[in-house]
GROMACS .gro file of C-alpha atoms in nm:
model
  218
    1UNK     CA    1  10.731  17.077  20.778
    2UNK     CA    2  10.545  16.967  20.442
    3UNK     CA    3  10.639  16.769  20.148
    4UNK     CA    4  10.420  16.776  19.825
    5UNK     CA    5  10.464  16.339  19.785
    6UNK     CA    6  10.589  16.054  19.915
    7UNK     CA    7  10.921  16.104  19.678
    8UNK     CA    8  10.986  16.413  19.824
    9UNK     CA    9  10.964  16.234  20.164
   10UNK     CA   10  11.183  16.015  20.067
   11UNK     CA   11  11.410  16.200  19.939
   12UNK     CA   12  11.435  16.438  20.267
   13UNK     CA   13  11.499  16.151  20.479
   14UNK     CA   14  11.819  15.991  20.275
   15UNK     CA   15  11.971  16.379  20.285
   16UNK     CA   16  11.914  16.399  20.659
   17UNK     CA   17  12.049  16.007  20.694
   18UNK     CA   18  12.328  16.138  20.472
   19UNK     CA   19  12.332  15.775  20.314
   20UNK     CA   20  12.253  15.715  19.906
   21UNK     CA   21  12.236  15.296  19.962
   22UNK     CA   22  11.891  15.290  20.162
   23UNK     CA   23  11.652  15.339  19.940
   24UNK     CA   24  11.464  15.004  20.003
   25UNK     CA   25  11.544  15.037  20.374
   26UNK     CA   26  11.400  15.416  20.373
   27UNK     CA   27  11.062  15.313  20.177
   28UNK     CA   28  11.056  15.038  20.454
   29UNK     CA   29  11.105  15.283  20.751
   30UNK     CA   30  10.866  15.545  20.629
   31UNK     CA   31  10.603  15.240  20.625
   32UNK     CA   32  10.687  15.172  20.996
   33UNK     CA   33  10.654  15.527  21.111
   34UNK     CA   34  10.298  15.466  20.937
   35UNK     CA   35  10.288  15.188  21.168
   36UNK     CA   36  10.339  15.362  21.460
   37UNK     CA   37  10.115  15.618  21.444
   38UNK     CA   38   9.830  15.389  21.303
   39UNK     CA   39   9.849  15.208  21.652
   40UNK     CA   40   9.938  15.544  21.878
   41UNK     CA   41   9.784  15.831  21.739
   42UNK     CA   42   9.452  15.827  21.758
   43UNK     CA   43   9.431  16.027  21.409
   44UNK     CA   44   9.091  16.154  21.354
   45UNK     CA   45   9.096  16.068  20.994
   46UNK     CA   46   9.070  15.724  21.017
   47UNK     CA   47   8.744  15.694  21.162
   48UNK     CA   48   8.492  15.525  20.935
   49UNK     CA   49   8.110  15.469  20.940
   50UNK     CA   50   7.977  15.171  20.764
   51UNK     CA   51   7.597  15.148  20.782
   52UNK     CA   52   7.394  14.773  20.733
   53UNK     CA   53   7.060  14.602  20.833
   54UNK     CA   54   7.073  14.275  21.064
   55UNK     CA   55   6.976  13.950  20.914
   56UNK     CA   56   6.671  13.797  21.088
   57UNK     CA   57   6.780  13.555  21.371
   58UNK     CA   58   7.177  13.623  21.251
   59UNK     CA   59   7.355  13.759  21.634
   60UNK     CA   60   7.661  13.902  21.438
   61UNK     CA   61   7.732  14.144  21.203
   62UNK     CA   62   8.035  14.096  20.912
   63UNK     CA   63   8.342  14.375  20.995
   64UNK     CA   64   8.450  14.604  20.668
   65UNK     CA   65   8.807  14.484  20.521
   66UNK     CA   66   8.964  14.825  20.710
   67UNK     CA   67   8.834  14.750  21.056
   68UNK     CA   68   9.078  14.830  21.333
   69UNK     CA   69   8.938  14.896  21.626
   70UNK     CA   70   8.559  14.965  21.709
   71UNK     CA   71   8.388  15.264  21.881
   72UNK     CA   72   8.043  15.186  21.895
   73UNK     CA   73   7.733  15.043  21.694
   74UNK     CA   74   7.387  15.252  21.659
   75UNK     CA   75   7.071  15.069  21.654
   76UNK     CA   76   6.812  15.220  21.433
   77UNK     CA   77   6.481  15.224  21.679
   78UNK     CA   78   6.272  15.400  21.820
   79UNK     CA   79   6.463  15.501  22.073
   80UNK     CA   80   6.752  15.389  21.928
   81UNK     CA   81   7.025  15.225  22.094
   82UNK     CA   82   7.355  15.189  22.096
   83UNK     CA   83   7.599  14.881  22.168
   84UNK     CA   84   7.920  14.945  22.346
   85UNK     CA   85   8.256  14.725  22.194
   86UNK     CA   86   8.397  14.555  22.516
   87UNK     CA   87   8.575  14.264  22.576
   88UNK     CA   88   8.496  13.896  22.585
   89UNK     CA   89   8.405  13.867  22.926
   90UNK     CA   90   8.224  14.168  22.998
   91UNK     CA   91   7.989  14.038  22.699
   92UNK     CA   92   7.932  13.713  22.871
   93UNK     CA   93   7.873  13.882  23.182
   94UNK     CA   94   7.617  14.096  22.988
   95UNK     CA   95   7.461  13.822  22.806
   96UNK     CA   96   7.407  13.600  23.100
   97UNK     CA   97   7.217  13.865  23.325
   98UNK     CA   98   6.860  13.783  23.351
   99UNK     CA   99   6.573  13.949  23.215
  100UNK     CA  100   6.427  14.040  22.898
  101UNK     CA  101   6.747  14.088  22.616
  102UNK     CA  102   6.840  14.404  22.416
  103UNK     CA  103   7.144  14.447  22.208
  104UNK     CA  104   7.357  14.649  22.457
  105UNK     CA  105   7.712  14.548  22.413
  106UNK     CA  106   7.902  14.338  22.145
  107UNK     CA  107   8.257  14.193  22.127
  108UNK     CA  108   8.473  14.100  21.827
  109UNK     CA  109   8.569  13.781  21.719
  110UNK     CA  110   8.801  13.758  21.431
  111UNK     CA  111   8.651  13.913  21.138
  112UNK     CA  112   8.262  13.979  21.289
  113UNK     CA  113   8.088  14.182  21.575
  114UNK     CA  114   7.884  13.969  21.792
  115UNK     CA  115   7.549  14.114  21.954
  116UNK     CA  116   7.249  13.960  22.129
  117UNK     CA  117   7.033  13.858  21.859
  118UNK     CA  118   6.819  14.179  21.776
  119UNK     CA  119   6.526  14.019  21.728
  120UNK     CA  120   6.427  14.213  21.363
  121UNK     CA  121   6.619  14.348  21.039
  122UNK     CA  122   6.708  14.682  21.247
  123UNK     CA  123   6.914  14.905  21.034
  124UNK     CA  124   7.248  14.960  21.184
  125UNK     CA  125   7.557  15.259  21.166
  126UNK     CA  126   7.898  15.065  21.302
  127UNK     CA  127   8.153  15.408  21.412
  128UNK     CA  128   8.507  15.236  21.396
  129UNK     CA  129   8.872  15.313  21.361
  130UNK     CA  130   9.012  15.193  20.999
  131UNK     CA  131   9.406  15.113  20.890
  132UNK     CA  132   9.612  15.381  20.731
  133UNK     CA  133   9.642  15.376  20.301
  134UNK     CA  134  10.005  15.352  20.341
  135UNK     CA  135  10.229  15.576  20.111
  136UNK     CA  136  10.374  15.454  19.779
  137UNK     CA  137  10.477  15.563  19.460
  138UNK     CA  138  10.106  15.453  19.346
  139UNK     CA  139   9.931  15.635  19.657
  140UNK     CA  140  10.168  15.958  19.646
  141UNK     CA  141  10.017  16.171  19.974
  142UNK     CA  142   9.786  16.072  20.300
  143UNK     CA  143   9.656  16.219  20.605
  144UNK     CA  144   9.986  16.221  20.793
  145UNK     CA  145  10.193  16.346  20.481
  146UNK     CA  146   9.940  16.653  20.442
  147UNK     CA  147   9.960  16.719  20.813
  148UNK     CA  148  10.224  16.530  21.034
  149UNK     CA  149  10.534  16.515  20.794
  150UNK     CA  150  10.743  16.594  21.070
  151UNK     CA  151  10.641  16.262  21.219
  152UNK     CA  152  10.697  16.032  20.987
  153UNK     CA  153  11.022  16.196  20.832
  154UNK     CA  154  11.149  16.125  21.256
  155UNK     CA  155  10.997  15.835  21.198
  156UNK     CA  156  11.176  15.712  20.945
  157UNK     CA  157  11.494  15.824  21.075
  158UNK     CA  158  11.438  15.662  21.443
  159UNK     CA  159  11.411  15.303  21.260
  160UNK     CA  160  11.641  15.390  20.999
  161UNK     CA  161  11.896  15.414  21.329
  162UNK     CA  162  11.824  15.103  21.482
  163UNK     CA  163  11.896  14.951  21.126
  164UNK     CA  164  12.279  15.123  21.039
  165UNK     CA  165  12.381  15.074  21.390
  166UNK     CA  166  12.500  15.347  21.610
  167UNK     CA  167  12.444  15.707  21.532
  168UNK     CA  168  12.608  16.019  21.725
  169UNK     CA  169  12.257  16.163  21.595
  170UNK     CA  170  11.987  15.884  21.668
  171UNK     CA  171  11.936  16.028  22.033
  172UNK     CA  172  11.829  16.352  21.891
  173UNK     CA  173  11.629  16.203  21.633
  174UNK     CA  174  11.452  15.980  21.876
  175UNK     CA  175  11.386  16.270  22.090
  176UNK     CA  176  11.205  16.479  21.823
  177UNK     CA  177  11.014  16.174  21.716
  178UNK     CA  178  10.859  16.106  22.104
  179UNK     CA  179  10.818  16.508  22.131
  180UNK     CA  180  10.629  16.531  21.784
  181UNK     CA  181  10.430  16.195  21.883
  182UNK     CA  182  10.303  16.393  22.201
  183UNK     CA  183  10.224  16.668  22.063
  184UNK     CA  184  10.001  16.540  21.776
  185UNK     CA  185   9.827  16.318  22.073
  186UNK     CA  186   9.717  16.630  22.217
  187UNK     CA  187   9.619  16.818  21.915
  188UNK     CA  188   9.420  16.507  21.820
  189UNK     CA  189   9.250  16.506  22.166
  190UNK     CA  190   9.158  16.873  22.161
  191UNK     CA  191   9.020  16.822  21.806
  192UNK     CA  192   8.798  16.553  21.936
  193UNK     CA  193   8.672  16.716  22.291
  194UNK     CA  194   8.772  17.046  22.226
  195UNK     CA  195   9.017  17.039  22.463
  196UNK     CA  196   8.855  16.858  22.750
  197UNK     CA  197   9.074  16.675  23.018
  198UNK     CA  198   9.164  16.281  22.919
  199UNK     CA  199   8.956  16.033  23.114
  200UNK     CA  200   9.066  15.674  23.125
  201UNK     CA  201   8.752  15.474  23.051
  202UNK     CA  202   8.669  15.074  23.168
  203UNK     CA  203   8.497  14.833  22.979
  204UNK     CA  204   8.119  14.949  22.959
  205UNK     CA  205   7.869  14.757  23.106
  206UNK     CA  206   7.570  14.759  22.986
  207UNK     CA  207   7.306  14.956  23.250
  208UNK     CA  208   6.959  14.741  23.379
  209UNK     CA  209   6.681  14.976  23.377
  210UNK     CA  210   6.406  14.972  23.569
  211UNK     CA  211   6.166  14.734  23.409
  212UNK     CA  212   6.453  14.421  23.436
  213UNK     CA  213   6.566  14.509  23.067
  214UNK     CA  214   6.915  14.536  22.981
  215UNK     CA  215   7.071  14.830  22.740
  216UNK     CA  216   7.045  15.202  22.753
  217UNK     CA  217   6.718  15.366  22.781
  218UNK     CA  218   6.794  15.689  22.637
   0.00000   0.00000   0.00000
């Protein structure tokens, strides 16, 4: 299913709601449905790249404005390196190791990415996962419009449900909406691996090599 804008959205989901006095309440539900799939998805086209250089003897680096969730940071060296986004602890745990130190791992903390102090003015490339540009009648199409209608006019129509109260057809809408939510999970994943199996990955920590320094060696 496709829709040229986000009026044409909105105009499909008060016919299927069969209801001319929502259309606050429809705007609102279309921008939850963005919600949703910002946090479950896994959309490929909201991964970002923001490239920097480290400030001399500064051990974090300042998150872009967009920043969701991380996926890694490169280190430009020779090798370079790259620094795994785990939690809290497993940083610590890193950080606290003996030996010589090499960025290997970072954590956030509010609006910055904390690494061992790199020791130089290393050029960096941060890979992370950025927020949605929700529709709007000034920002008429997105990602999901172009490609995953389906999901957010469901989407709309699953909260639009929980708001009017019961609905002889909110089971079947919430039904399509988890089916459709599956299904662009896996088309996601096989976009990204090529259709590899799903692993379930732990916290990295960071390997020690052989001469007593932490990071990866590759």
């Amino acid at each position: 299913m496709a829709f040229e804008s986000y009026t044409d959205l909105c105009e499909q989901v008060e016919s299927w709601l069969g209801r001319e006095d929502l259309s606050v309440e429809i705007k609102n539900c279309i921008y939850l449905a963005e919600n949703d799939a910002q946090r479950s998805l896994r959309l490929r086209m909201v991964d970002q790249v923001k490239n920097g250089t480290f400030v001399e003897d500064l051990d974090y680096i300042q998150l872009p404005d967009d920043y969701l969730e991380g996926r890694y940071l490169k280190i430009d060296t020779n090798p370079s390196r790259r620094i795994d986004i785990v939690s809290a602890p497993t940083w610590h745990d890193v950080e606290t190791r003996g030996g010589t130190i090499n960025p290997s791992a970072g954590f956030v903390h509010g609006d910055r990415l904390y690494v061992a102090p790199p020791g130089g003015t290393e050029k960096w490339r941060l890979y992370y996962k950025a927020g949605i540009r929700h529709l709007s009648t000034k920002n008429k199409t997105n990602f999901l419009l172009r490609n995953y209608g389906d999901f957010l006019l469901y989407g709309a129509l699953h909260h639009l449900g929980n708001f009017v109260g019961p609905n002889d057809r909110k089971e079947a809408w919430d039904r399509e909406y988890a089916r459709i939510a599956g299904e662009i999970k896996q088309q996601e994943w096989r976009a990204r691996t090529g259709g590899g199996p799903l692993q379930i990955r732990p916290d990295n920590v960071a390997p020690r090599n052989t001469a007593g320094v932490r990071g990866p060696t590759n």
